[in-house]
């Protein structure tokens, strides 16, 4: 029998049968895993099986291919954040994106750590600007982990490593200001925080970063699918934009 005991971040929960639920959660060593939680729709377990929560997960299956049975204990609840529309939209998006895009049973320890950091930031950051920057960096990391990383280290046209101001929507490579002259309107603005150069970016810069990651997530990872998922993201971006205004 295959088994797993690990801390896990709840990413998605789907009703199954009259009382049960299918849980998808991200772990550090096993990656995204799925399991059936008996009584998962009960009054006792619903508050535990909420996206964003950190749980102690025990998963058991007869074979590696079989959907195993899962039991969970709450380690950290993020339920209070779900009462805040902006924070709730962010948690819904980042956990749904993770559940929808990662293959199961493949380890992504960097993503596990980064997802936890984003959720922590949503809970403690003094402004949405700070956790929204962490969200953009998480999306950038997810692209890289899935094999669609952007090259933001040097200019895709000249090879220069300075004055990088734009990103090509075709190649995903950075473009220097001089190389972009005359073509700026066809490129994405590259905010320095995506290159680790601005610890406290303005919200306008954060939104520029989220425009970049949205384009490449849709093109390379979602491939035009999961329109409902992108609709949820657009609601989040709209709320962030209103927060700026």
mmCIF file of C-alpha atoms in Angstrom:
data_model
loop_
_atom_site.group_PDB
_atom_site.id
_atom_site.type_symbol
_atom_site.label_atom_id
_atom_site.label_comp_id
_atom_site.label_asym_id
_atom_site.label_seq_id
_atom_site.Cartn_x
_atom_site.Cartn_y
_atom_site.Cartn_z
ATOM 1 C CA UNK A 1 0.000 0.000 0.000
ATOM 2 C CA UNK A 2 1.301 3.424 -0.958
ATOM 3 C CA UNK A 3 1.256 5.906 1.886
ATOM 4 C CA UNK A 4 2.217 9.497 2.584
ATOM 5 C CA UNK A 5 2.342 11.560 5.743
ATOM 6 C CA UNK A 6 3.177 15.218 5.222
ATOM 7 C CA UNK A 7 2.226 18.798 5.836
ATOM 8 C CA UNK A 8 0.140 19.977 2.900
ATOM 9 C CA UNK A 9 -1.470 23.154 1.571
ATOM 10 C CA UNK A 10 -5.089 22.619 0.560
ATOM 11 C CA UNK A 11 -5.473 23.692 -3.080
ATOM 12 C CA UNK A 12 -8.841 22.335 -4.225
ATOM 13 C CA UNK A 13 -11.778 20.398 -2.805
ATOM 14 C CA UNK A 14 -14.538 18.797 -4.868
ATOM 15 C CA UNK A 15 -17.655 17.117 -3.565
ATOM 16 C CA UNK A 16 -17.752 13.366 -4.166
ATOM 17 C CA UNK A 17 -20.781 11.287 -3.350
ATOM 18 C CA UNK A 18 -23.244 12.308 -0.696
ATOM 19 C CA UNK A 19 -20.814 13.099 2.097
ATOM 20 C CA UNK A 20 -17.243 12.776 0.807
ATOM 21 C CA UNK A 21 -14.805 15.072 -0.943
ATOM 22 C CA UNK A 22 -11.808 14.797 -3.248
ATOM 23 C CA UNK A 23 -8.899 16.781 -1.850
ATOM 24 C CA UNK A 24 -5.982 18.090 -3.894
ATOM 25 C CA UNK A 25 -3.124 19.457 -1.835
ATOM 26 C CA UNK A 26 0.479 20.509 -2.364
ATOM 27 C CA UNK A 27 3.254 18.873 -0.336
ATOM 28 C CA UNK A 28 6.957 19.639 -0.275
ATOM 29 C CA UNK A 29 8.289 16.192 -1.212
ATOM 30 C CA UNK A 30 5.467 14.530 -3.173
ATOM 31 C CA UNK A 31 4.150 17.578 -4.981
ATOM 32 C CA UNK A 32 0.447 17.804 -5.750
ATOM 33 C CA UNK A 33 -1.466 14.810 -4.368
ATOM 34 C CA UNK A 34 -5.108 13.790 -4.377
ATOM 35 C CA UNK A 35 -7.158 11.751 -1.957
ATOM 36 C CA UNK A 36 -10.699 10.934 -0.921
ATOM 37 C CA UNK A 37 -11.749 12.358 2.431
ATOM 38 C CA UNK A 38 -14.580 10.416 4.013
ATOM 39 C CA UNK A 39 -17.075 12.846 5.471
ATOM 40 C CA UNK A 40 -15.261 15.711 3.803
ATOM 41 C CA UNK A 41 -18.477 17.683 3.459
ATOM 42 C CA UNK A 42 -19.339 17.380 7.121
ATOM 43 C CA UNK A 43 -19.668 20.342 9.444
ATOM 44 C CA UNK A 44 -16.501 19.260 11.231
ATOM 45 C CA UNK A 45 -14.278 18.897 8.153
ATOM 46 C CA UNK A 46 -15.511 21.733 5.926
ATOM 47 C CA UNK A 47 -13.609 24.405 7.893
ATOM 48 C CA UNK A 48 -10.450 22.282 7.615
ATOM 49 C CA UNK A 49 -10.760 21.557 3.897
ATOM 50 C CA UNK A 50 -10.579 25.171 2.806
ATOM 51 C CA UNK A 51 -8.135 26.300 0.107
ATOM 52 C CA UNK A 52 -5.080 27.906 1.642
ATOM 53 C CA UNK A 53 -5.218 25.987 4.910
ATOM 54 C CA UNK A 54 -2.147 24.085 6.064
ATOM 55 C CA UNK A 55 -3.000 20.557 7.182
ATOM 56 C CA UNK A 56 -1.291 17.419 8.429
ATOM 57 C CA UNK A 57 -2.180 14.957 5.686
ATOM 58 C CA UNK A 58 -2.146 11.188 5.811
ATOM 59 C CA UNK A 59 -2.769 9.471 2.512
ATOM 60 C CA UNK A 60 -3.102 5.736 1.981
ATOM 61 C CA UNK A 61 -3.774 3.769 -1.221
ATOM 62 C CA UNK A 62 -3.503 0.115 -2.210
ATOM 63 C CA UNK A 63 -1.518 1.018 -5.329
ATOM 64 C CA UNK A 64 0.257 4.097 -6.677
ATOM 65 C CA UNK A 65 -2.435 4.452 -9.359
ATOM 66 C CA UNK A 66 -5.428 4.223 -7.014
ATOM 67 C CA UNK A 67 -7.047 7.275 -5.454
ATOM 68 C CA UNK A 68 -6.159 6.892 -1.814
ATOM 69 C CA UNK A 69 -8.080 7.666 1.308
ATOM 70 C CA UNK A 70 -7.005 10.822 3.110
ATOM 71 C CA UNK A 71 -7.281 12.077 6.654
ATOM 72 C CA UNK A 72 -6.432 15.619 7.679
ATOM 73 C CA UNK A 73 -5.750 17.623 10.803
ATOM 74 C CA UNK A 74 -5.678 21.398 10.782
ATOM 75 C CA UNK A 75 -2.277 23.000 11.364
ATOM 76 C CA UNK A 76 -2.993 26.578 10.262
ATOM 77 C CA UNK A 77 -6.296 28.104 9.241
ATOM 78 C CA UNK A 78 -6.527 30.964 6.801
ATOM 79 C CA UNK A 79 -10.322 31.082 7.070
ATOM 80 C CA UNK A 80 -10.326 34.586 8.655
ATOM 81 C CA UNK A 81 -8.756 35.957 5.466
ATOM 82 C CA UNK A 82 -11.659 34.647 3.402
ATOM 83 C CA UNK A 83 -13.900 37.277 4.974
ATOM 84 C CA UNK A 84 -11.870 39.931 3.132
ATOM 85 C CA UNK A 85 -12.877 40.028 -0.574
ATOM 86 C CA UNK A 86 -9.428 40.935 -1.913
ATOM 87 C CA UNK A 87 -7.555 38.381 0.175
ATOM 88 C CA UNK A 88 -10.190 35.723 -0.584
ATOM 89 C CA UNK A 89 -9.868 36.352 -4.331
ATOM 90 C CA UNK A 90 -6.082 36.036 -4.114
ATOM 91 C CA UNK A 91 -6.223 32.756 -2.164
ATOM 92 C CA UNK A 92 -8.834 31.353 -4.545
ATOM 93 C CA UNK A 93 -6.695 32.216 -7.569
ATOM 94 C CA UNK A 94 -3.292 31.044 -6.369
ATOM 95 C CA UNK A 95 -4.555 27.718 -5.003
ATOM 96 C CA UNK A 96 -6.765 27.055 -8.037
ATOM 97 C CA UNK A 97 -3.874 27.831 -10.388
ATOM 98 C CA UNK A 98 -1.665 25.377 -8.508
ATOM 99 C CA UNK A 99 -4.264 22.607 -8.572
ATOM 100 C CA UNK A 100 -5.051 23.140 -12.257
ATOM 101 C CA UNK A 101 -1.529 23.248 -13.642
ATOM 102 C CA UNK A 102 0.793 20.989 -11.655
ATOM 103 C CA UNK A 103 1.031 17.304 -12.567
ATOM 104 C CA UNK A 104 0.333 15.028 -9.630
ATOM 105 C CA UNK A 105 2.987 13.210 -7.627
ATOM 106 C CA UNK A 106 5.930 15.229 -8.901
ATOM 107 C CA UNK A 107 7.914 17.187 -6.314
ATOM 108 C CA UNK A 108 8.105 20.961 -6.568
ATOM 109 C CA UNK A 109 9.685 21.973 -3.247
ATOM 110 C CA UNK A 110 10.384 25.516 -4.415
ATOM 111 C CA UNK A 111 6.735 26.007 -5.347
ATOM 112 C CA UNK A 112 5.586 24.569 -2.037
ATOM 113 C CA UNK A 113 7.751 27.060 -0.155
ATOM 114 C CA UNK A 114 6.734 29.929 -2.416
ATOM 115 C CA UNK A 115 3.019 29.151 -2.141
ATOM 116 C CA UNK A 116 3.291 29.115 1.634
ATOM 117 C CA UNK A 117 5.119 32.446 1.495
ATOM 118 C CA UNK A 118 2.404 34.011 -0.683
ATOM 119 C CA UNK A 119 -0.325 32.831 1.689
ATOM 120 C CA UNK A 120 1.635 34.095 4.693
ATOM 121 C CA UNK A 121 2.114 37.451 2.984
ATOM 122 C CA UNK A 122 -1.609 37.764 2.302
ATOM 123 C CA UNK A 123 -2.152 37.313 6.022
ATOM 124 C CA UNK A 124 0.466 39.678 7.395
ATOM 125 C CA UNK A 125 1.459 42.209 4.727
ATOM 126 C CA UNK A 126 0.367 45.759 5.659
ATOM 127 C CA UNK A 127 -0.913 46.383 2.120
ATOM 128 C CA UNK A 128 -2.079 44.401 -0.889
ATOM 129 C CA UNK A 129 0.859 45.830 -2.817
ATOM 130 C CA UNK A 130 3.285 43.654 -0.892
ATOM 131 C CA UNK A 131 1.519 40.335 -1.255
ATOM 132 C CA UNK A 132 0.536 41.051 -4.862
ATOM 133 C CA UNK A 133 4.246 41.301 -5.684
ATOM 134 C CA UNK A 134 4.780 37.897 -4.038
ATOM 135 C CA UNK A 135 1.909 36.537 -6.126
ATOM 136 C CA UNK A 136 3.490 37.765 -9.360
ATOM 137 C CA UNK A 137 6.806 36.177 -8.390
ATOM 138 C CA UNK A 138 4.987 32.909 -7.614
ATOM 139 C CA UNK A 139 3.418 32.893 -11.072
ATOM 140 C CA UNK A 140 6.836 33.553 -12.592
ATOM 141 C CA UNK A 141 8.312 30.646 -10.610
ATOM 142 C CA UNK A 142 5.477 28.338 -11.608
ATOM 143 C CA UNK A 143 6.144 29.100 -15.269
ATOM 144 C CA UNK A 144 9.818 28.263 -14.774
ATOM 145 C CA UNK A 145 9.117 25.047 -12.854
ATOM 146 C CA UNK A 146 6.834 23.846 -15.642
ATOM 147 C CA UNK A 147 9.480 24.519 -18.283
ATOM 148 C CA UNK A 148 8.274 27.906 -19.530
ATOM 149 C CA UNK A 149 10.668 30.188 -17.705
ATOM 150 C CA UNK A 150 11.221 33.732 -18.891
ATOM 151 C CA UNK A 151 14.717 35.051 -19.584
ATOM 152 C CA UNK A 152 14.926 38.300 -17.644
ATOM 153 C CA UNK A 153 18.701 38.301 -17.213
ATOM 154 C CA UNK A 154 19.867 39.734 -20.529
ATOM 155 C CA UNK A 155 18.494 41.389 -23.635
ATOM 156 C CA UNK A 156 17.134 38.903 -26.143
ATOM 157 C CA UNK A 157 18.185 41.233 -28.974
ATOM 158 C CA UNK A 158 21.651 42.461 -27.989
ATOM 159 C CA UNK A 159 22.694 40.300 -25.041
ATOM 160 C CA UNK A 160 23.123 43.385 -22.847
ATOM 161 C CA UNK A 161 22.571 42.863 -19.126
ATOM 162 C CA UNK A 162 21.788 46.477 -18.230
ATOM 163 C CA UNK A 163 18.952 48.877 -19.000
ATOM 164 C CA UNK A 164 16.444 45.999 -19.301
ATOM 165 C CA UNK A 165 13.046 47.687 -19.554
ATOM 166 C CA UNK A 166 10.703 45.455 -21.542
ATOM 167 C CA UNK A 167 9.700 41.835 -22.175
ATOM 168 C CA UNK A 168 8.929 40.343 -25.570
ATOM 169 C CA UNK A 169 5.475 38.697 -25.630
ATOM 170 C CA UNK A 170 6.753 36.237 -28.214
ATOM 171 C CA UNK A 171 10.063 35.040 -26.805
ATOM 172 C CA UNK A 172 9.581 35.775 -23.115
ATOM 173 C CA UNK A 173 12.983 37.461 -23.135
ATOM 174 C CA UNK A 174 13.951 40.808 -21.702
ATOM 175 C CA UNK A 175 14.617 43.705 -24.068
ATOM 176 C CA UNK A 176 16.788 46.721 -23.276
ATOM 177 C CA UNK A 177 15.385 50.217 -23.620
ATOM 178 C CA UNK A 178 17.718 51.006 -26.520
ATOM 179 C CA UNK A 179 16.856 47.827 -28.432
ATOM 180 C CA UNK A 180 13.136 48.473 -27.882
ATOM 181 C CA UNK A 181 13.227 51.978 -29.350
ATOM 182 C CA UNK A 182 10.289 52.401 -31.696
ATOM 183 C CA UNK A 183 8.671 49.097 -30.665
ATOM 184 C CA UNK A 184 7.716 49.885 -27.075
ATOM 185 C CA UNK A 185 3.981 49.586 -27.660
ATOM 186 C CA UNK A 186 4.428 45.994 -28.809
ATOM 187 C CA UNK A 187 6.282 44.949 -25.654
ATOM 188 C CA UNK A 188 5.465 44.497 -21.978
ATOM 189 C CA UNK A 189 6.998 46.883 -19.462
ATOM 190 C CA UNK A 190 9.447 44.978 -17.243
ATOM 191 C CA UNK A 191 9.172 46.039 -13.579
ATOM 192 C CA UNK A 192 12.479 45.739 -11.696
ATOM 193 C CA UNK A 193 10.918 43.719 -8.858
ATOM 194 C CA UNK A 194 10.557 40.701 -11.165
ATOM 195 C CA UNK A 195 14.347 40.724 -11.371
ATOM 196 C CA UNK A 196 14.744 41.071 -7.609
ATOM 197 C CA UNK A 197 15.786 44.732 -7.826
ATOM 198 C CA UNK A 198 12.933 46.462 -5.998
ATOM 199 C CA UNK A 199 11.886 45.203 -2.573
ATOM 200 C CA UNK A 200 8.924 47.573 -2.319
ATOM 201 C CA UNK A 201 7.465 48.094 -5.806
ATOM 202 C CA UNK A 202 4.581 50.456 -6.464
ATOM 203 C CA UNK A 203 1.264 48.831 -7.237
ATOM 204 C CA UNK A 204 1.489 50.079 -10.829
ATOM 205 C CA UNK A 205 4.722 48.087 -11.214
ATOM 206 C CA UNK A 206 3.122 45.039 -9.610
ATOM 207 C CA UNK A 207 0.245 45.236 -12.076
ATOM 208 C CA UNK A 208 2.779 45.450 -14.933
ATOM 209 C CA UNK A 209 4.332 42.229 -13.634
ATOM 210 C CA UNK A 210 0.952 40.515 -13.415
ATOM 211 C CA UNK A 211 0.217 41.478 -17.030
ATOM 212 C CA UNK A 212 3.381 39.643 -18.074
ATOM 213 C CA UNK A 213 2.698 36.479 -16.092
ATOM 214 C CA UNK A 214 -0.942 36.393 -17.200
ATOM 215 C CA UNK A 215 0.086 36.397 -20.863
ATOM 216 C CA UNK A 216 2.515 33.507 -20.515
ATOM 217 C CA UNK A 217 0.304 31.478 -18.164
ATOM 218 C CA UNK A 218 -2.533 31.678 -20.674
ATOM 219 C CA UNK A 219 -0.344 30.934 -23.679
ATOM 220 C CA UNK A 220 2.013 28.278 -22.364
ATOM 221 C CA UNK A 221 0.382 26.625 -19.344
ATOM 222 C CA UNK A 222 -3.377 27.000 -19.622
ATOM 223 C CA UNK A 223 -3.246 26.985 -23.426
ATOM 224 C CA UNK A 224 -6.571 28.754 -23.733
ATOM 225 C CA UNK A 225 -8.259 26.293 -21.361
ATOM 226 C CA UNK A 226 -9.673 26.929 -17.888
ATOM 227 C CA UNK A 227 -11.444 30.114 -18.886
ATOM 228 C CA UNK A 228 -13.273 30.137 -15.546
ATOM 229 C CA UNK A 229 -9.888 30.126 -13.850
ATOM 230 C CA UNK A 230 -8.710 33.151 -15.797
ATOM 231 C CA UNK A 231 -12.017 34.876 -15.096
ATOM 232 C CA UNK A 232 -11.288 34.493 -11.384
ATOM 233 C CA UNK A 233 -7.867 36.031 -11.961
ATOM 234 C CA UNK A 234 -9.352 38.966 -13.846
ATOM 235 C CA UNK A 235 -11.658 39.646 -10.902
ATOM 236 C CA UNK A 236 -8.624 39.686 -8.638
ATOM 237 C CA UNK A 237 -6.671 42.044 -10.918
ATOM 238 C CA UNK A 238 -9.694 44.327 -11.176
ATOM 239 C CA UNK A 239 -9.883 44.566 -7.394
ATOM 240 C CA UNK A 240 -6.166 45.262 -7.168
ATOM 241 C CA UNK A 241 -6.534 47.989 -9.765
ATOM 242 C CA UNK A 242 -9.361 49.577 -7.785
ATOM 243 C CA UNK A 243 -7.181 49.421 -4.685
ATOM 244 C CA UNK A 244 -4.634 51.561 -6.557
ATOM 245 C CA UNK A 245 -7.285 54.046 -7.587
#
